[in-house]
């Protein structure tokens, strides 16, 4: 049975609420602060802007590995930042990225999710994150948002996770709970079905809002509740909607177009979590030390007792130091991994306040021990040498590899030099296969003439063998 237990509305009790309501919250409840949702919204907006302003859609043909005849099917390929120069890449810390756009339910292969989110009405950031527009909310209102979705995650290096999904989102706004006042304990112990019943008896006010994600069509429209007050009838319609999403989403009469949604279930560390864990461990050492002190003899004239005391104190001191070192290391790593500062340069690029050409370049230090990232490069010269090296591949792979290695030694992250060098070093790959992979996946920074030369080399080889491309 789906039990719902509500308590007072402070942060501690809200977390206890989530912990105790494992049945309704499916052990998946996310009780998060405003920073958590703010980061999710920011990352979502970064992705949306890049896709809207700096992306390109191309129709490509790929072999279907599930088809025994290896029939080629057409897919939409999304290219993010396809026209990014190496100089811009160095400035914002991103590289071009490609992924296949999911168009149907069967393309959503990352999994299913039945997720619950719990927050109070005063958490306006969470309200905005879930698109809840309600002018009549009270800061003490309790919100339970339930997502039932099928999704596909697309990953691009250094960018937030890109999630496409279809499904349904249900929002319950619960008002009027007695919340630890002891007036009616039965109201504080409810399942979703009993929520509806208590609304019928005017014991609670529960509003429900449901919307589909990436699902339209007449069948979908008919399965959305038409009553915003969560009574017994609305409960039946709610169950009907969940069953529809679960069983009929593949129906031909249902129009499916996966939508990009914010990733709300991303695991996000925090310095406070790291500190809390480390401090709890140090307090545990402190308690052990206090117990040992009570057991130790205080005879300072006994060298053995003195030696034991010294070993004990030294050992516990080392243990505390190790715990603190680990805490500091985790804090440092957390700052690097979770820092939002990397998005500042990205946002300046996708929504520039000044011409994009004015990229930020760090000043060159006077010493001779310059790292690769601190050297000013002649990007025009590098691009010419890079294209000349790629043009050599159909003619002489060894010479091409030597030329690319020179570029890699000058700037190890230039274009796709690293990836193409790996291809050239693979003796199992033919020249034709290498060129095919470059044309499909590694076109970044290639001139149109270079691309045409590679295509012509493939056509020429195919014609020599009487192969129809």
Tab-separated table of C-alpha atoms in Angstrom:
chain	number	residue	atom	x	y	z
A	1	UNK	CA	0.000	0.000	0.000
A	2	UNK	CA	1.311	3.511	-0.844
A	3	UNK	CA	1.709	5.138	2.572
A	4	UNK	CA	2.140	8.904	2.862
A	5	UNK	CA	3.322	10.205	6.249
A	6	UNK	CA	3.657	13.971	6.689
A	7	UNK	CA	5.390	15.878	9.441
A	8	UNK	CA	6.483	19.434	10.156
A	9	UNK	CA	7.851	21.449	7.266
A	10	UNK	CA	11.450	22.133	8.295
A	11	UNK	CA	14.238	20.656	6.149
A	12	UNK	CA	15.038	17.884	8.619
A	13	UNK	CA	11.462	16.662	8.826
A	14	UNK	CA	11.114	16.916	5.060
A	15	UNK	CA	14.017	14.487	4.680
A	16	UNK	CA	12.501	12.225	7.321
A	17	UNK	CA	9.262	12.387	5.344
A	18	UNK	CA	11.075	11.068	2.272
A	19	UNK	CA	12.871	8.397	4.274
A	20	UNK	CA	9.722	7.068	5.928
A	21	UNK	CA	7.562	7.177	2.804
A	22	UNK	CA	9.485	4.536	0.911
A	23	UNK	CA	6.304	2.947	-0.429
A	24	UNK	CA	4.960	6.012	-2.182
A	25	UNK	CA	8.391	7.368	-2.949
A	26	UNK	CA	9.743	4.076	-4.253
A	27	UNK	CA	13.119	4.655	-2.581
A	28	UNK	CA	13.708	7.100	-5.433
A	29	UNK	CA	12.440	10.288	-3.822
A	30	UNK	CA	14.672	13.290	-4.338
A	31	UNK	CA	14.453	15.860	-1.573
A	32	UNK	CA	16.698	18.647	-2.763
A	33	UNK	CA	17.558	22.222	-1.908
A	34	UNK	CA	17.301	25.206	-4.202
A	35	UNK	CA	20.905	24.931	-5.400
A	36	UNK	CA	20.252	21.411	-6.687
A	37	UNK	CA	17.354	22.545	-8.879
A	38	UNK	CA	19.130	25.757	-9.895
A	39	UNK	CA	22.026	23.763	-11.314
A	40	UNK	CA	19.635	21.440	-13.152
A	41	UNK	CA	17.856	24.419	-14.738
A	42	UNK	CA	21.127	26.100	-15.696
A	43	UNK	CA	22.466	22.965	-17.375
A	44	UNK	CA	19.176	22.470	-19.205
A	45	UNK	CA	19.242	26.055	-20.500
A	46	UNK	CA	22.867	25.728	-21.639
A	47	UNK	CA	21.976	22.634	-23.660
A	48	UNK	CA	18.825	24.220	-25.105
A	49	UNK	CA	20.735	27.312	-26.248
A	50	UNK	CA	23.506	25.322	-27.872
A	51	UNK	CA	20.976	23.168	-29.732
A	52	UNK	CA	18.915	26.193	-30.798
A	53	UNK	CA	21.807	28.422	-31.906
A	54	UNK	CA	24.832	26.231	-32.556
A	55	UNK	CA	23.667	22.917	-33.978
A	56	UNK	CA	23.121	21.304	-37.339
A	57	UNK	CA	20.810	18.462	-38.346
A	58	UNK	CA	21.867	16.005	-41.044
A	59	UNK	CA	20.145	12.935	-42.449
A	60	UNK	CA	22.506	9.969	-42.457
A	61	UNK	CA	22.200	6.298	-43.354
A	62	UNK	CA	23.329	3.658	-40.888
A	63	UNK	CA	23.127	-0.105	-40.927
A	64	UNK	CA	20.620	-1.535	-38.490
A	65	UNK	CA	22.549	-4.081	-36.419
A	66	UNK	CA	19.265	-5.684	-35.375
A	67	UNK	CA	18.420	-6.420	-38.980
A	68	UNK	CA	19.822	-9.713	-40.286
A	69	UNK	CA	20.086	-8.206	-43.770
A	70	UNK	CA	21.910	-5.151	-42.398
A	71	UNK	CA	19.433	-2.839	-44.052
A	72	UNK	CA	20.411	0.816	-44.014
A	73	UNK	CA	18.004	3.119	-42.197
A	74	UNK	CA	17.922	6.891	-42.185
A	75	UNK	CA	18.563	8.772	-38.953
A	76	UNK	CA	18.836	12.399	-37.938
A	77	UNK	CA	22.297	13.280	-36.657
A	78	UNK	CA	22.633	16.294	-34.358
A	79	UNK	CA	25.978	18.096	-34.615
A	80	UNK	CA	26.653	20.493	-31.754
A	81	UNK	CA	29.064	23.357	-32.406
A	82	UNK	CA	29.926	22.005	-35.893
A	83	UNK	CA	31.685	25.211	-36.997
A	84	UNK	CA	33.757	25.686	-33.858
A	85	UNK	CA	37.343	26.684	-34.575
A	86	UNK	CA	40.254	25.290	-32.604
A	87	UNK	CA	40.874	28.728	-31.098
A	88	UNK	CA	37.272	28.938	-29.880
A	89	UNK	CA	37.517	25.370	-28.610
A	90	UNK	CA	40.535	26.314	-26.517
A	91	UNK	CA	38.702	29.345	-25.165
A	92	UNK	CA	35.501	27.621	-23.999
A	93	UNK	CA	36.818	24.120	-23.317
A	94	UNK	CA	34.424	22.330	-25.679
A	95	UNK	CA	34.745	20.294	-28.840
A	96	UNK	CA	32.170	19.565	-31.533
A	97	UNK	CA	29.934	16.644	-30.693
A	98	UNK	CA	27.503	14.414	-32.599
A	99	UNK	CA	24.678	12.128	-31.547
A	100	UNK	CA	21.679	10.420	-33.135
A	101	UNK	CA	18.390	12.196	-32.486
A	102	UNK	CA	15.843	9.806	-30.911
A	103	UNK	CA	12.597	9.961	-32.883
A	104	UNK	CA	10.584	6.988	-31.611
A	105	UNK	CA	9.977	5.196	-28.346
A	106	UNK	CA	12.307	2.369	-29.423
A	107	UNK	CA	15.131	4.919	-29.727
A	108	UNK	CA	14.890	5.711	-26.012
A	109	UNK	CA	17.235	2.992	-24.797
A	110	UNK	CA	18.652	4.423	-21.562
A	111	UNK	CA	15.757	3.073	-19.531
A	112	UNK	CA	12.495	3.736	-17.720
A	113	UNK	CA	12.036	5.920	-14.694
A	114	UNK	CA	9.347	6.119	-12.048
A	115	UNK	CA	10.748	8.975	-9.995
A	116	UNK	CA	9.316	11.116	-7.195
A	117	UNK	CA	10.400	14.607	-6.177
A	118	UNK	CA	9.381	16.182	-2.881
A	119	UNK	CA	9.613	19.841	-1.897
A	120	UNK	CA	7.770	22.635	-0.159
A	121	UNK	CA	5.951	25.541	-1.760
A	122	UNK	CA	8.605	27.994	-0.572
A	123	UNK	CA	11.123	26.306	-2.878
A	124	UNK	CA	10.332	28.535	-5.862
A	125	UNK	CA	13.333	27.211	-7.768
A	126	UNK	CA	11.860	23.732	-7.733
A	127	UNK	CA	8.473	25.110	-8.813
A	128	UNK	CA	10.153	26.739	-11.804
A	129	UNK	CA	12.208	23.654	-12.581
A	130	UNK	CA	9.057	21.578	-12.974
A	131	UNK	CA	7.139	24.313	-14.777
A	132	UNK	CA	4.637	24.700	-11.959
A	133	UNK	CA	2.743	27.968	-12.417
A	134	UNK	CA	0.467	28.570	-9.468
A	135	UNK	CA	-0.269	31.964	-7.985
A	136	UNK	CA	-2.133	30.472	-5.034
A	137	UNK	CA	0.620	28.370	-3.506
A	138	UNK	CA	1.484	28.572	0.167
A	139	UNK	CA	5.029	28.119	1.414
A	140	UNK	CA	3.814	25.268	3.627
A	141	UNK	CA	2.073	23.414	0.796
A	142	UNK	CA	3.696	20.083	0.089
A	143	UNK	CA	4.452	19.136	-3.500
A	144	UNK	CA	4.982	15.613	-4.764
A	145	UNK	CA	5.963	15.437	-8.444
A	146	UNK	CA	5.896	11.989	-10.023
A	147	UNK	CA	7.581	11.312	-13.369
A	148	UNK	CA	6.869	8.185	-15.369
A	149	UNK	CA	9.148	8.357	-18.399
A	150	UNK	CA	11.173	6.413	-20.916
A	151	UNK	CA	14.363	8.242	-21.832
A	152	UNK	CA	17.610	8.368	-23.770
A	153	UNK	CA	20.734	10.093	-22.448
A	154	UNK	CA	23.149	11.554	-24.983
A	155	UNK	CA	26.594	12.489	-23.752
A	156	UNK	CA	28.981	15.119	-25.059
A	157	UNK	CA	32.330	15.729	-23.431
A	158	UNK	CA	32.348	18.680	-21.002
A	159	UNK	CA	28.642	19.360	-21.581
A	160	UNK	CA	25.769	18.521	-19.219
A	161	UNK	CA	23.895	15.313	-19.913
A	162	UNK	CA	21.322	15.668	-22.709
A	163	UNK	CA	18.124	13.757	-21.935
A	164	UNK	CA	15.279	13.056	-24.362
A	165	UNK	CA	12.131	11.544	-22.909
A	166	UNK	CA	8.495	10.652	-23.375
A	167	UNK	CA	6.027	9.940	-20.616
A	168	UNK	CA	3.814	11.721	-18.124
A	169	UNK	CA	4.390	14.069	-15.202
A	170	UNK	CA	1.971	14.253	-12.272
A	171	UNK	CA	2.037	17.028	-9.719
A	172	UNK	CA	0.225	16.762	-6.370
A	173	UNK	CA	-0.152	19.890	-4.254
A	174	UNK	CA	-1.252	18.919	-0.753
A	175	UNK	CA	-2.713	21.631	1.486
A	176	UNK	CA	-4.267	21.470	4.907
A	177	UNK	CA	-2.295	18.666	6.555
A	178	UNK	CA	-2.279	18.917	10.336
A	179	UNK	CA	1.504	18.330	10.269
A	180	UNK	CA	2.523	17.076	13.685
A	181	UNK	CA	-0.286	18.896	15.445
A	182	UNK	CA	-1.964	15.662	16.414
A	183	UNK	CA	-5.427	16.830	15.396
A	184	UNK	CA	-6.124	13.947	13.106
A	185	UNK	CA	-3.355	11.309	12.953
A	186	UNK	CA	-5.186	9.427	10.198
A	187	UNK	CA	-4.678	12.365	7.833
A	188	UNK	CA	-0.934	12.136	8.462
A	189	UNK	CA	-0.836	8.529	7.283
A	190	UNK	CA	-2.261	8.350	3.774
A	191	UNK	CA	-1.821	6.606	0.491
A	192	UNK	CA	-2.668	8.275	-2.816
A	193	UNK	CA	-6.059	6.582	-2.942
A	194	UNK	CA	-6.885	7.783	0.595
A	195	UNK	CA	-5.760	11.270	-0.370
A	196	UNK	CA	-8.661	11.320	-2.802
A	197	UNK	CA	-11.050	10.001	-0.161
A	198	UNK	CA	-10.019	12.665	2.355
A	199	UNK	CA	-10.640	15.331	-0.264
A	200	UNK	CA	-14.169	13.947	-0.614
A	201	UNK	CA	-14.660	14.390	3.152
A	202	UNK	CA	-13.170	17.928	3.131
A	203	UNK	CA	-10.286	16.842	5.350
A	204	UNK	CA	-7.643	17.843	2.822
A	205	UNK	CA	-7.250	19.961	-0.275
A	206	UNK	CA	-5.251	18.180	-2.978
A	207	UNK	CA	-4.797	19.578	-6.465
A	208	UNK	CA	-3.460	17.458	-9.298
A	209	UNK	CA	-1.855	18.535	-12.545
A	210	UNK	CA	-0.806	16.118	-15.262
A	211	UNK	CA	0.949	16.690	-18.550
A	212	UNK	CA	2.444	14.442	-21.159
A	213	UNK	CA	6.082	14.689	-22.177
A	214	UNK	CA	6.657	14.142	-25.882
A	215	UNK	CA	3.300	12.385	-26.334
A	216	UNK	CA	0.352	13.803	-28.271
A	217	UNK	CA	-2.597	12.529	-30.301
A	218	UNK	CA	-6.252	11.843	-29.616
A	219	UNK	CA	-5.628	8.726	-27.534
A	220	UNK	CA	-3.216	10.617	-25.287
A	221	UNK	CA	-5.614	13.543	-24.955
A	222	UNK	CA	-8.499	11.315	-23.903
A	223	UNK	CA	-6.395	9.756	-21.131
A	224	UNK	CA	-5.513	12.983	-19.316
A	225	UNK	CA	-7.760	13.773	-16.300
A	226	UNK	CA	-10.146	16.665	-16.824
A	227	UNK	CA	-10.474	17.549	-13.141
A	228	UNK	CA	-7.800	19.469	-11.245
A	229	UNK	CA	-9.212	18.622	-7.835
A	230	UNK	CA	-7.893	15.255	-6.730
A	231	UNK	CA	-11.037	13.431	-5.701
A	232	UNK	CA	-12.043	9.780	-6.108
A	233	UNK	CA	-12.913	10.275	-9.784
A	234	UNK	CA	-9.589	12.001	-10.493
A	235	UNK	CA	-7.751	9.142	-8.769
A	236	UNK	CA	-9.334	6.688	-11.210
A	237	UNK	CA	-8.317	8.880	-14.137
A	238	UNK	CA	-4.791	9.138	-12.727
A	239	UNK	CA	-4.446	5.349	-12.602
A	240	UNK	CA	-5.856	5.166	-16.133
A	241	UNK	CA	-3.224	7.623	-17.396
A	242	UNK	CA	-0.342	5.686	-15.867
A	243	UNK	CA	-1.698	2.469	-17.415
A	244	UNK	CA	-1.981	4.230	-20.778
A	245	UNK	CA	1.658	5.373	-20.697
A	246	UNK	CA	2.781	1.945	-19.550
A	247	UNK	CA	0.819	-0.103	-22.085
A	248	UNK	CA	-0.206	2.025	-25.068
A	249	UNK	CA	2.609	4.458	-25.786
A	250	UNK	CA	3.706	2.356	-28.772
A	251	UNK	CA	0.229	2.552	-30.291
A	252	UNK	CA	0.221	3.857	-33.887
A	253	UNK	CA	-2.505	6.368	-33.000
A	254	UNK	CA	-0.201	8.003	-30.454
A	255	UNK	CA	2.138	10.678	-31.779
A	256	UNK	CA	5.541	10.516	-30.128
A	257	UNK	CA	8.240	13.162	-30.371
A	258	UNK	CA	10.810	12.868	-27.570
A	259	UNK	CA	11.472	16.142	-25.752
A	260	UNK	CA	14.596	17.420	-24.043
A	261	UNK	CA	13.953	17.619	-20.310
A	262	UNK	CA	16.062	18.825	-17.367
A	263	UNK	CA	18.047	16.058	-15.703
A	264	UNK	CA	16.698	16.195	-12.159
A	265	UNK	CA	18.095	12.920	-10.873
A	266	UNK	CA	21.778	13.605	-11.481
A	267	UNK	CA	23.904	12.763	-8.454
A	268	UNK	CA	25.346	16.023	-7.193
A	269	UNK	CA	27.972	16.117	-4.483
A	270	UNK	CA	28.384	19.015	-2.106
A	271	UNK	CA	31.095	20.181	0.251
A	272	UNK	CA	28.637	20.044	3.154
A	273	UNK	CA	27.939	16.347	2.448
A	274	UNK	CA	31.674	15.612	2.306
A	275	UNK	CA	32.320	17.524	5.533
A	276	UNK	CA	29.385	15.938	7.358
A	277	UNK	CA	30.608	12.440	6.525
A	278	UNK	CA	34.201	13.215	7.510
A	279	UNK	CA	33.220	14.967	10.728
A	280	UNK	CA	30.995	12.050	11.753
A	281	UNK	CA	33.991	9.743	11.354
A	282	UNK	CA	36.211	12.078	13.386
A	283	UNK	CA	33.578	12.294	16.142
A	284	UNK	CA	33.537	8.500	16.205
A	285	UNK	CA	37.316	8.529	16.776
A	286	UNK	CA	36.830	11.083	19.535
A	287	UNK	CA	34.283	8.826	21.282
A	288	UNK	CA	36.664	5.871	21.061
A	289	UNK	CA	39.447	7.970	22.518
A	290	UNK	CA	37.274	9.006	25.473
A	291	UNK	CA	36.467	5.355	26.175
A	292	UNK	CA	40.150	4.433	26.040
A	293	UNK	CA	41.049	7.232	28.462
A	294	UNK	CA	38.707	5.777	31.076
A	295	UNK	CA	40.368	2.369	30.794
A	296	UNK	CA	43.976	3.548	30.864
A	297	UNK	CA	45.926	3.485	34.084
A	298	UNK	CA	47.376	6.787	35.216
A	299	UNK	CA	50.633	5.395	36.635
A	300	UNK	CA	53.189	7.682	34.978
A	301	UNK	CA	56.088	5.804	36.623
A	302	UNK	CA	55.352	2.694	34.585
A	303	UNK	CA	57.254	2.902	31.252
A	304	UNK	CA	55.051	0.249	29.668
A	305	UNK	CA	51.854	2.184	30.438
A	306	UNK	CA	53.494	5.368	29.139
A	307	UNK	CA	54.487	3.576	25.953
A	308	UNK	CA	50.954	2.237	25.427
A	309	UNK	CA	49.470	5.708	25.986
A	310	UNK	CA	51.898	7.201	23.466
A	311	UNK	CA	51.127	4.555	20.830
A	312	UNK	CA	47.405	4.992	21.355
A	313	UNK	CA	47.468	8.789	21.085
A	314	UNK	CA	49.843	8.772	18.118
A	315	UNK	CA	47.742	6.185	16.277
A	316	UNK	CA	44.482	8.052	16.821
A	317	UNK	CA	46.141	11.310	15.805
A	318	UNK	CA	47.284	9.719	12.530
A	319	UNK	CA	43.777	8.375	11.972
A	320	UNK	CA	42.287	11.850	12.424
A	321	UNK	CA	44.900	13.334	10.072
A	322	UNK	CA	44.150	10.717	7.408
A	323	UNK	CA	40.408	11.384	7.663
A	324	UNK	CA	41.008	15.102	7.307
A	325	UNK	CA	43.388	14.592	4.352
A	326	UNK	CA	40.733	12.512	2.639
A	327	UNK	CA	38.145	15.225	3.317
A	328	UNK	CA	40.380	17.895	1.802
A	329	UNK	CA	41.103	15.733	-1.253
A	330	UNK	CA	37.414	15.009	-1.803
A	331	UNK	CA	36.614	18.705	-1.413
A	332	UNK	CA	39.235	19.621	-4.010
A	333	UNK	CA	37.959	17.002	-6.471
A	334	UNK	CA	34.358	18.086	-5.850
A	335	UNK	CA	35.261	21.675	-6.719
A	336	UNK	CA	36.852	20.579	-9.991
A	337	UNK	CA	34.063	18.193	-11.006
A	338	UNK	CA	31.038	20.195	-9.914
A	339	UNK	CA	32.266	23.738	-10.502
A	340	UNK	CA	29.838	25.792	-12.556
A	341	UNK	CA	32.511	28.275	-13.629
A	342	UNK	CA	33.107	26.289	-16.821
A	343	UNK	CA	29.657	27.343	-18.017
A	344	UNK	CA	30.537	31.036	-17.888
A	345	UNK	CA	32.798	30.892	-20.947
A	346	UNK	CA	30.287	28.626	-22.711
A	347	UNK	CA	27.438	31.069	-22.090
A	348	UNK	CA	29.584	33.992	-23.262
A	349	UNK	CA	30.181	32.072	-26.479
A	350	UNK	CA	26.614	30.987	-27.230
A	351	UNK	CA	25.147	34.352	-26.102
A	352	UNK	CA	28.014	36.773	-26.666
A	353	UNK	CA	27.938	40.273	-25.235
A	354	UNK	CA	30.830	41.190	-27.520
A	355	UNK	CA	32.141	39.833	-30.831
A	356	UNK	CA	33.079	36.160	-30.649
A	357	UNK	CA	36.486	36.928	-32.149
A	358	UNK	CA	37.515	38.558	-28.883
A	359	UNK	CA	38.352	35.260	-27.216
A	360	UNK	CA	40.064	35.182	-23.869
A	361	UNK	CA	43.729	34.211	-24.165
A	362	UNK	CA	45.913	33.804	-21.105
A	363	UNK	CA	49.123	35.872	-21.178
A	364	UNK	CA	52.261	33.930	-21.996
A	365	UNK	CA	54.584	33.633	-18.990
A	366	UNK	CA	58.165	34.770	-19.436
A	367	UNK	CA	59.717	31.481	-18.410
A	368	UNK	CA	60.582	28.838	-20.986
A	369	UNK	CA	58.652	26.040	-19.245
A	370	UNK	CA	55.366	26.752	-20.989
A	371	UNK	CA	52.640	24.131	-21.003
A	372	UNK	CA	50.786	23.238	-24.196
A	373	UNK	CA	47.755	25.303	-23.164
A	374	UNK	CA	49.846	28.420	-22.423
A	375	UNK	CA	51.467	28.747	-25.853
A	376	UNK	CA	50.115	31.058	-28.531
A	377	UNK	CA	49.533	29.115	-31.726
A	378	UNK	CA	49.392	30.075	-35.378
A	379	UNK	CA	45.972	28.510	-35.883
A	380	UNK	CA	45.893	29.254	-39.625
A	381	UNK	CA	49.204	27.473	-40.143
A	382	UNK	CA	48.118	24.542	-37.976
A	383	UNK	CA	44.876	24.158	-39.912
A	384	UNK	CA	46.744	24.119	-43.263
A	385	UNK	CA	49.249	21.512	-42.012
A	386	UNK	CA	46.411	19.473	-40.521
A	387	UNK	CA	44.475	19.365	-43.798
A	388	UNK	CA	47.668	18.594	-45.760
A	389	UNK	CA	48.280	15.638	-43.442
A	390	UNK	CA	44.724	14.322	-43.861
A	391	UNK	CA	45.038	14.636	-47.648
A	392	UNK	CA	48.055	12.321	-47.479
A	393	UNK	CA	46.099	9.436	-45.965
A	394	UNK	CA	44.717	7.929	-49.230
A	395	UNK	CA	48.195	8.182	-50.789
A	396	UNK	CA	50.568	7.232	-47.986
A	397	UNK	CA	49.387	6.386	-44.467
A	398	UNK	CA	52.929	6.423	-43.020
A	399	UNK	CA	53.707	9.932	-44.258
A	400	UNK	CA	50.282	11.095	-43.074
A	401	UNK	CA	50.981	9.662	-39.630
A	402	UNK	CA	54.353	11.425	-39.415
A	403	UNK	CA	52.757	14.749	-40.416
A	404	UNK	CA	49.920	14.357	-37.916
A	405	UNK	CA	52.387	13.439	-35.183
A	406	UNK	CA	54.193	16.757	-35.744
A	407	UNK	CA	50.893	18.588	-35.221
A	408	UNK	CA	50.084	16.468	-32.158
A	409	UNK	CA	53.487	17.284	-30.617
A	410	UNK	CA	52.856	20.997	-31.162
A	411	UNK	CA	49.276	20.925	-29.842
A	412	UNK	CA	48.005	17.607	-28.520
A	413	UNK	CA	44.308	18.565	-28.638
A	414	UNK	CA	44.261	20.023	-32.113
A	415	UNK	CA	41.219	18.889	-34.111
A	416	UNK	CA	40.914	15.113	-34.218
A	417	UNK	CA	44.658	14.512	-34.581
A	418	UNK	CA	44.704	12.170	-31.584
A	419	UNK	CA	41.757	10.068	-32.790
A	420	UNK	CA	43.028	9.846	-36.385
A	421	UNK	CA	46.540	8.898	-35.221
A	422	UNK	CA	44.962	5.997	-33.352
A	423	UNK	CA	43.188	4.940	-36.554
A	424	UNK	CA	46.427	5.100	-38.543
A	425	UNK	CA	48.182	3.039	-35.896
A	426	UNK	CA	45.612	0.246	-36.159
A	427	UNK	CA	47.010	-2.313	-38.607
A	428	UNK	CA	43.626	-4.036	-38.883
A	429	UNK	CA	42.008	-0.983	-40.511
A	430	UNK	CA	42.323	-0.501	-44.255
A	431	UNK	CA	42.883	2.917	-45.774
A	432	UNK	CA	39.320	2.858	-47.113
A	433	UNK	CA	37.930	2.145	-43.656
A	434	UNK	CA	40.003	4.911	-42.055
A	435	UNK	CA	38.841	7.434	-44.659
A	436	UNK	CA	35.247	6.279	-44.158
A	437	UNK	CA	35.499	6.826	-40.383
A	438	UNK	CA	37.046	10.280	-40.862
A	439	UNK	CA	34.277	11.322	-43.252
A	440	UNK	CA	31.636	10.067	-40.861
A	441	UNK	CA	32.984	11.150	-37.470
A	442	UNK	CA	36.072	13.369	-37.701
A	443	UNK	CA	35.295	16.198	-40.121
A	444	UNK	CA	35.997	18.913	-37.599
A	445	UNK	CA	38.438	21.503	-39.015
A	446	UNK	CA	38.593	19.793	-42.428
A	447	UNK	CA	38.338	22.148	-45.392
A	448	UNK	CA	35.677	21.434	-48.064
A	449	UNK	CA	38.494	20.605	-50.507
A	450	UNK	CA	39.928	18.031	-48.104
A	451	UNK	CA	36.510	16.411	-47.653
A	452	UNK	CA	36.005	16.274	-51.441
A	453	UNK	CA	39.476	14.764	-51.924
A	454	UNK	CA	38.691	12.024	-49.405
A	455	UNK	CA	35.334	11.329	-51.065
A	456	UNK	CA	36.952	11.227	-54.518
A	457	UNK	CA	39.592	8.790	-53.288
A	458	UNK	CA	36.852	6.456	-52.063
A	459	UNK	CA	34.941	6.759	-55.344
A	460	UNK	CA	38.107	6.080	-57.347
A	461	UNK	CA	38.938	2.961	-55.341
A	462	UNK	CA	35.364	1.693	-55.649
A	463	UNK	CA	35.359	2.206	-59.415
A	464	UNK	CA	38.654	0.321	-59.754
A	465	UNK	CA	36.994	-2.679	-58.140
A	466	UNK	CA	33.734	-2.118	-60.012
A	467	UNK	CA	31.998	-1.413	-56.727
A	468	UNK	CA	28.924	0.750	-56.750
A	469	UNK	CA	29.135	3.165	-53.779
